[in-house]
CSV table of C-alpha atoms and ligand atoms in Angstrom, one decimal:
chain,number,residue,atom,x,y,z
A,1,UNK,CA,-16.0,-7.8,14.0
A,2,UNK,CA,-17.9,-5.8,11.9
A,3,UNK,CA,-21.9,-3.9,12.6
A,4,UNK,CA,-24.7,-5.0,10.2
A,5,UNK,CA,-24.5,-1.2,9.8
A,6,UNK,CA,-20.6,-1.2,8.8
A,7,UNK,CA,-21.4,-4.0,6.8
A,8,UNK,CA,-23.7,-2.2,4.6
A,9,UNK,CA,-21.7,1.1,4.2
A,10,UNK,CA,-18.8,-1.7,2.9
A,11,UNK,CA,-21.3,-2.8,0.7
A,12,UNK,CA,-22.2,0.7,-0.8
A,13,UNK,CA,-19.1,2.6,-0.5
A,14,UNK,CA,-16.6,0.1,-0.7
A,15,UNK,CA,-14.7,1.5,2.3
A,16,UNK,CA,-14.8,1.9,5.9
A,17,UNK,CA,-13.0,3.8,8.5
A,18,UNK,CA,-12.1,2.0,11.7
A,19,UNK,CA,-11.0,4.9,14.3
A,20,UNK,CA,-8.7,3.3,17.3
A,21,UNK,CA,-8.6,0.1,15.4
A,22,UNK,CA,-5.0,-0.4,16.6
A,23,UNK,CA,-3.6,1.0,20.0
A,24,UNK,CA,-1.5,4.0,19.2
A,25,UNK,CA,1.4,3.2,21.0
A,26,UNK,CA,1.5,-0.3,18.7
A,27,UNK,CA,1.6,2.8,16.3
A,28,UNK,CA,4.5,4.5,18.1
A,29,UNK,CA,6.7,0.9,18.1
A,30,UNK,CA,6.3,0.4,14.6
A,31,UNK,CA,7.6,3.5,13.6
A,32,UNK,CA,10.1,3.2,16.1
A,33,UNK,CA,11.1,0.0,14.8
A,34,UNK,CA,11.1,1.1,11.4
A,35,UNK,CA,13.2,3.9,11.7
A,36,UNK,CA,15.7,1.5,13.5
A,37,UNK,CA,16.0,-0.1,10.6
A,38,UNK,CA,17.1,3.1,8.4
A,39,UNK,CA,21.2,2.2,8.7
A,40,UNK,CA,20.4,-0.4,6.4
A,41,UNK,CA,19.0,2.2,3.2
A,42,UNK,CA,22.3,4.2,3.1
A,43,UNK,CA,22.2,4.5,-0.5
A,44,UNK,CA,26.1,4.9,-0.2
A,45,UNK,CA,26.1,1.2,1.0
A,46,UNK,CA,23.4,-0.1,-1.0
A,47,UNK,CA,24.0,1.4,-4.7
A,48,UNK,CA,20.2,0.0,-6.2
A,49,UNK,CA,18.6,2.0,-4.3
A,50,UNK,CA,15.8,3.2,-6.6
A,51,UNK,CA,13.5,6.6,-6.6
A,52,UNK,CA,9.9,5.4,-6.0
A,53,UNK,CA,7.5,7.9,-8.2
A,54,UNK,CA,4.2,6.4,-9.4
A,55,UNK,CA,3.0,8.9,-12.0
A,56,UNK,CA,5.9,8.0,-14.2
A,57,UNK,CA,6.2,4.1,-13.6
A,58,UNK,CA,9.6,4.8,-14.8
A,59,UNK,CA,10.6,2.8,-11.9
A,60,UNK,CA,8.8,-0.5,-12.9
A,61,UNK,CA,11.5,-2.0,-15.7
A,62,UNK,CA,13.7,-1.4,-12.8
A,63,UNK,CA,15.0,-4.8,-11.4
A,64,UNK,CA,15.3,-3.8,-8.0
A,65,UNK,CA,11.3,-3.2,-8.2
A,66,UNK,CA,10.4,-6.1,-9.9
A,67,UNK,CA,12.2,-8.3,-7.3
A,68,UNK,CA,11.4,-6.6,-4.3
A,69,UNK,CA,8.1,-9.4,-3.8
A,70,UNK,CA,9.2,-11.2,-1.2
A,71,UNK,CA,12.2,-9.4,0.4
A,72,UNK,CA,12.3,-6.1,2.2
A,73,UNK,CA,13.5,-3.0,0.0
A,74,UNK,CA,14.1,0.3,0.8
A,75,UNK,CA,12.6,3.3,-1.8
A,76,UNK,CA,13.8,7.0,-2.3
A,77,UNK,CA,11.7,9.9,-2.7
A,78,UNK,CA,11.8,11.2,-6.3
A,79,UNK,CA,12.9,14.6,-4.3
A,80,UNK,CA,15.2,13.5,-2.6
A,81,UNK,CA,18.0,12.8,-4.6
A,82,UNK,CA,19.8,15.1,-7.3
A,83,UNK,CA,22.8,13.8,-9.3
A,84,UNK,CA,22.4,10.7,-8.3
A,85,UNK,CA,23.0,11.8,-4.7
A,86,UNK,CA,20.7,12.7,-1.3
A,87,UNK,CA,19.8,16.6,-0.8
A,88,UNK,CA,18.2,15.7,2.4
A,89,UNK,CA,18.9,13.3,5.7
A,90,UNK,CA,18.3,9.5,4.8
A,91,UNK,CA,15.3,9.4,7.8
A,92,UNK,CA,13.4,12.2,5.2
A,93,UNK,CA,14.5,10.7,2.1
A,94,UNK,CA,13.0,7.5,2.4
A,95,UNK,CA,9.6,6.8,0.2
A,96,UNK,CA,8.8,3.7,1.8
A,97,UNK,CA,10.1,0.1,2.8
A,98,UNK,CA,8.5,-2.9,1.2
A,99,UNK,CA,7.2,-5.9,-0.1
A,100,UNK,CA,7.4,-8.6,2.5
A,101,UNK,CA,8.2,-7.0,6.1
A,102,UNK,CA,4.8,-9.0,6.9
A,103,UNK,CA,6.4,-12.2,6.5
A,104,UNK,CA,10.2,-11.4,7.4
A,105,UNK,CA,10.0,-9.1,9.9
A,106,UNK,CA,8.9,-10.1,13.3
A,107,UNK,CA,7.7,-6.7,14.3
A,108,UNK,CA,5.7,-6.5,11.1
A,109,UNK,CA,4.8,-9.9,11.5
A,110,UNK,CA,2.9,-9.6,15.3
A,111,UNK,CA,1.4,-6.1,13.7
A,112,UNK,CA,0.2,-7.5,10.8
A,113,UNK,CA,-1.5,-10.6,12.0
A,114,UNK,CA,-3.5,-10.3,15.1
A,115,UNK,CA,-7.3,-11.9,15.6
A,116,UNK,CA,-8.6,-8.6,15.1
A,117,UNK,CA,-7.5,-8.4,11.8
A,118,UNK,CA,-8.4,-11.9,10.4
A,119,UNK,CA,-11.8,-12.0,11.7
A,120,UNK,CA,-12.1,-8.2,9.9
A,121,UNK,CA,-10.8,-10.0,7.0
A,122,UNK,CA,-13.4,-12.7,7.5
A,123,UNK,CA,-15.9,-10.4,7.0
A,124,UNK,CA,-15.2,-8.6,4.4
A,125,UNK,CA,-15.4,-11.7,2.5
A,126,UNK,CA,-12.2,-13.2,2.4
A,127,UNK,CA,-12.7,-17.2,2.5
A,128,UNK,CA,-8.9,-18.0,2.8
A,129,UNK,CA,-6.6,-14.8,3.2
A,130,UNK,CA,-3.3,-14.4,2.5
A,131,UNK,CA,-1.6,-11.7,3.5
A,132,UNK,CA,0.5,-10.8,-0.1
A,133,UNK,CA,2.5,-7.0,0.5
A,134,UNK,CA,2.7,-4.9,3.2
A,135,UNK,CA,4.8,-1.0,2.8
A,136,UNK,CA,5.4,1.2,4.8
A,137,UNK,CA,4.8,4.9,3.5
A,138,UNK,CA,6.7,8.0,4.9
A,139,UNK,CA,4.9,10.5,2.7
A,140,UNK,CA,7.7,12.7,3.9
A,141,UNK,CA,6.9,16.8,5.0
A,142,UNK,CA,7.9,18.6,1.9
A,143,UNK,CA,8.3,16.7,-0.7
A,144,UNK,CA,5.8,13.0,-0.1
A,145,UNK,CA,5.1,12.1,-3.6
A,146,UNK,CA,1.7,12.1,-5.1
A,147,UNK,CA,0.0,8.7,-5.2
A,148,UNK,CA,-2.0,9.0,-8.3
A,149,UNK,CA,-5.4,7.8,-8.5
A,150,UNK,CA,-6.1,3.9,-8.8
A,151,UNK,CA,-6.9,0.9,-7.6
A,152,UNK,CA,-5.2,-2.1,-5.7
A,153,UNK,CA,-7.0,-4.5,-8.2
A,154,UNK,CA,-4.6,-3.3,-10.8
A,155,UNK,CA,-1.7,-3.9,-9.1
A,156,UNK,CA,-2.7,-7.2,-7.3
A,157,UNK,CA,-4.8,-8.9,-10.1
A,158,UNK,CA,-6.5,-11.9,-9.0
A,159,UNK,CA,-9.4,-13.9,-11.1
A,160,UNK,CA,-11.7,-12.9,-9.8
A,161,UNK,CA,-10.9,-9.8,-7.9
A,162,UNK,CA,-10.1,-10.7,-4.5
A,163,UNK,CA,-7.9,-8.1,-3.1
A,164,UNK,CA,-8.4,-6.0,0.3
A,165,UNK,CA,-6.3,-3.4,1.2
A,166,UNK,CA,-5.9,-2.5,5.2
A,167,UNK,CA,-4.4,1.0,5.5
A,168,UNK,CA,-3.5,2.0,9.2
A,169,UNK,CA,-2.6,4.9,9.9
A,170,UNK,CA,0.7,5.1,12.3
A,171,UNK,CA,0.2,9.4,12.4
A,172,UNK,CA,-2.8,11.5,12.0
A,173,UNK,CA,-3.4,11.9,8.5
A,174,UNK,CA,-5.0,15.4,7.5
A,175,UNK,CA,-5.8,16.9,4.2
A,176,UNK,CA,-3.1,19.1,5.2
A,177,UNK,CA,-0.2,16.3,5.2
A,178,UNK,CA,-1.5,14.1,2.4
A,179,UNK,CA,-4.1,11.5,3.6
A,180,UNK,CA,-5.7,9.2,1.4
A,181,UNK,CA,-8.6,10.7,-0.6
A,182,UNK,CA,-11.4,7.5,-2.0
A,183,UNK,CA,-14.4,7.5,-4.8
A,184,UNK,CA,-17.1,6.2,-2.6
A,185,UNK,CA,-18.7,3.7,-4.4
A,186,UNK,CA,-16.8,3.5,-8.1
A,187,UNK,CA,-15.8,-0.1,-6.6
A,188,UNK,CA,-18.8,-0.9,-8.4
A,189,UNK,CA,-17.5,0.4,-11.8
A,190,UNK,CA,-15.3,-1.4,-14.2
A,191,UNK,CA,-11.6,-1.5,-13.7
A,192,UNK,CA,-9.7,0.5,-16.2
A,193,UNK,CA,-6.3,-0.5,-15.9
A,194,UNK,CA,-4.2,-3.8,-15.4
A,195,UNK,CA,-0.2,-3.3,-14.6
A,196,UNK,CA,1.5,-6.5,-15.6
A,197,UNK,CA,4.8,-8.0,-16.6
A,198,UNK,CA,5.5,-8.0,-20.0
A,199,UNK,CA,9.0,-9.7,-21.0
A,200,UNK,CA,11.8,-8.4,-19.1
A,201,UNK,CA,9.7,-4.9,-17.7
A,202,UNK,CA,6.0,-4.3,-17.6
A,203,UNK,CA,3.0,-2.7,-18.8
A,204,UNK,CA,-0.3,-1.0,-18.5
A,205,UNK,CA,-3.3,-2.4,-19.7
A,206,UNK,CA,-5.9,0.0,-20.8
A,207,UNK,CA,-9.0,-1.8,-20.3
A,208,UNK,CA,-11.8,1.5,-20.4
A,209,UNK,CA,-10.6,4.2,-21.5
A,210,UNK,CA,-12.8,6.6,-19.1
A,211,UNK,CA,-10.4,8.5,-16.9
A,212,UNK,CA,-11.0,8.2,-13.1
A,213,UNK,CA,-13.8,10.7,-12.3
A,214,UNK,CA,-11.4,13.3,-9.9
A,215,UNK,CA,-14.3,15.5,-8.8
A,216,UNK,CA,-16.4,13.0,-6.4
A,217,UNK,CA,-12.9,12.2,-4.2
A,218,UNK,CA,-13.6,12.7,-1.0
A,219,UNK,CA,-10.8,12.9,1.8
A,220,UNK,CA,-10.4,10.6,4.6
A,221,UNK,CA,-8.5,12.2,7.6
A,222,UNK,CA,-7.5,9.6,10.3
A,223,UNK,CA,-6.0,9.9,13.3
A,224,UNK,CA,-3.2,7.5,14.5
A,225,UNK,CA,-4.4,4.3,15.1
A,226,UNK,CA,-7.1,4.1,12.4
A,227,UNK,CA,-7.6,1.4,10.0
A,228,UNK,CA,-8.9,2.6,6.5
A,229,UNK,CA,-10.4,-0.7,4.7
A,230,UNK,CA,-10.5,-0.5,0.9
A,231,UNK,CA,-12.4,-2.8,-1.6
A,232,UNK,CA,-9.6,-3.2,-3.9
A,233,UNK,CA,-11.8,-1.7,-7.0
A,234,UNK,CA,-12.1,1.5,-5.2
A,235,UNK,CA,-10.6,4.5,-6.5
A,236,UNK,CA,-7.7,6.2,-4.5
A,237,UNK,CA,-5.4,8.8,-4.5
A,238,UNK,CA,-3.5,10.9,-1.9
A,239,UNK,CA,-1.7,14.2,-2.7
A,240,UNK,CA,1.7,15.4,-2.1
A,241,UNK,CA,2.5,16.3,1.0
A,242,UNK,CA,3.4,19.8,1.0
A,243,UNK,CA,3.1,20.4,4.7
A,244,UNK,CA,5.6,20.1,7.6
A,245,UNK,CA,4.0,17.1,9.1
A,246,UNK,CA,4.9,13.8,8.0
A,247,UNK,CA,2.1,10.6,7.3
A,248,UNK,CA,3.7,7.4,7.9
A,249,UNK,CA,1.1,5.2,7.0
A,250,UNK,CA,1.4,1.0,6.8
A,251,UNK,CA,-1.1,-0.4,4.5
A,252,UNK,CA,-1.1,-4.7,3.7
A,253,UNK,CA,-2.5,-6.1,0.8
A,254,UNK,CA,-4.8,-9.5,0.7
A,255,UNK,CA,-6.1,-11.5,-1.6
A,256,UNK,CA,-7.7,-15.2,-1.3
A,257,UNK,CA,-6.2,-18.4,-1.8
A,258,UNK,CA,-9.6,-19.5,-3.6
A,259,UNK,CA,-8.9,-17.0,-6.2
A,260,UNK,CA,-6.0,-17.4,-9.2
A,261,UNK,CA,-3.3,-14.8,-8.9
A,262,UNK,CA,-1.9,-14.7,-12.5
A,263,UNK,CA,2.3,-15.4,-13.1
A,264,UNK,CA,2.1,-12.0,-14.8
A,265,UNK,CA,1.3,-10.1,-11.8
A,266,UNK,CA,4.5,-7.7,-10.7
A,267,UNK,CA,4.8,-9.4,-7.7
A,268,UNK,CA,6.3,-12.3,-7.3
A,269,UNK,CA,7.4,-14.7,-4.6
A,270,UNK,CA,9.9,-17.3,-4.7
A,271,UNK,CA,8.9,-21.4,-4.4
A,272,UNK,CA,10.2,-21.1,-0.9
A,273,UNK,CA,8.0,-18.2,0.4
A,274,UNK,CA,4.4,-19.2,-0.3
A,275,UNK,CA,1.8,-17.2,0.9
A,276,UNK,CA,0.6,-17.2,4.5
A,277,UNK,CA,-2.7,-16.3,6.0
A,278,UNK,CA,-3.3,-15.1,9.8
B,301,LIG,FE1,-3.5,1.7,-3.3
């Protein structure tokens, strides 16, 4: 799939931006399809429905979280709800939907595994892929939370690092609306944090105590239909989206079946849900 040139930029950068990697009307179903599915995160029907904010992690002892691996969960915006209750419509409150749609949802499921997409996975090194999480982001106009910086080698530990993330953009992310921002390069730098189950909730590993460097991000606009590939020790971030525009993005993680993906990790699947590949 990909250039010698692409290749090498991978290499160096640790990212690479794939304009019209998917049609943008496959775009246009998915969201369609997704916000179809909206009747079903009335948090007035479903009562766990949990506010999603990742620069408090206040959400991660939360059960509903931790066993949202292999289903398909709906997440509030922090912003979204006072008392306890919505202050906006349910289509802008939503955060995101996730952790399985990949695997249970057959609309996710043709989107997420097409031969485009395994033979990218192919060359970015992945000797037997499995396709682990897949969300779906709203970043909604107004009040998208923050994603604070990181990497996906945190969150999806595997020994040794194997994970991939594919972030597609289903509408035109701008600096204006919130799009992802990445280090290039600092995949190459130690990782300096592990989240991981610890008893009943979970933790953070410190593991370097540098901060992530803020001043070399650099912003990645994409129009709909791009695929943003991240090495999954590549520093990321994307800010709040104060604009009226929202970002729905869908971004599936991967790691390899070669590598050992630790019982500790967050994520977990039940014995009847292993992992698939393409
Ligand atoms: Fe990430």
């Amino acid at each position: 799939m990909l250039s010698a040139e692409q290749l090498a930029d991978w290499e160096r950068d640790g990212f690479l931006v794939l304009p019209g990697a998917v049609e943008p009307r496959a775009c246009d179903r998915l969201r369609a399809h997704v916000v179809s599915r909206l009747a079903e995160a009335d948090p007035a029907a479903n009562s766990s429905l949990t506010v999603f904010d990742t620069t408090e992690q206040g959400h991660a002892q939360d059960e509903y979280f931790l066993t949202s691996g292999d289903v398909v969960r709906w997440f509030l915006e922090e912003g979204a709800v006072a008392d306890g209750r919505l202050t906006r419509p349910l289509e802008l409150a939503v955060n995101k939907l996730g952790h399985a749609m990949h695997d249970l949802d057959p609309e996710f499921d043709r989107f997420s595994r097409t031969p485009m997409l395994a033979g990218l996975a192919a060359d970015v090194g992945l000797r037997d892929p499995r396709l682990l999480q897949s969300m779906y982001i709203f970043k909604q106009p107004g009040i998208g939370g923050e994603v604070s910086c990181h990497c996906d080698h945190t969150f999806l530990w595997t020994e040794p690092q194997s994970v991939i993330g594919f972030w597609f953009a289903i509408e035109d992310a701008t600096v204006e609306n919130g799009c992802l921002w990445v280090a290039p390069g600092r995949h190459r730098e130690p990782v300096r944090t592990r989240f991981r189950r610890e008893g009943s909730g979970t933790t953070m590993d410190l593991l370097d105590p540098a901060p992530w460097p803020t001043d070399d991000l650099v912003p990645v606009e994409a129009d709909k239909g791009t695929l943003i590939v991240l090495h999954g020790t590549l520093p990321h971030w994307s800010a709040p989206n104060t604009s009226d525009k929202s970002r729905h993005a869908y971004t599936l993680h991967l790691i390899d079946g070669d590598a050992d993906y630790p019982d500790d990790n967050w994520l977990r699947r039940g014995p009847d849900m292993p992992l698939r590949g393409f």
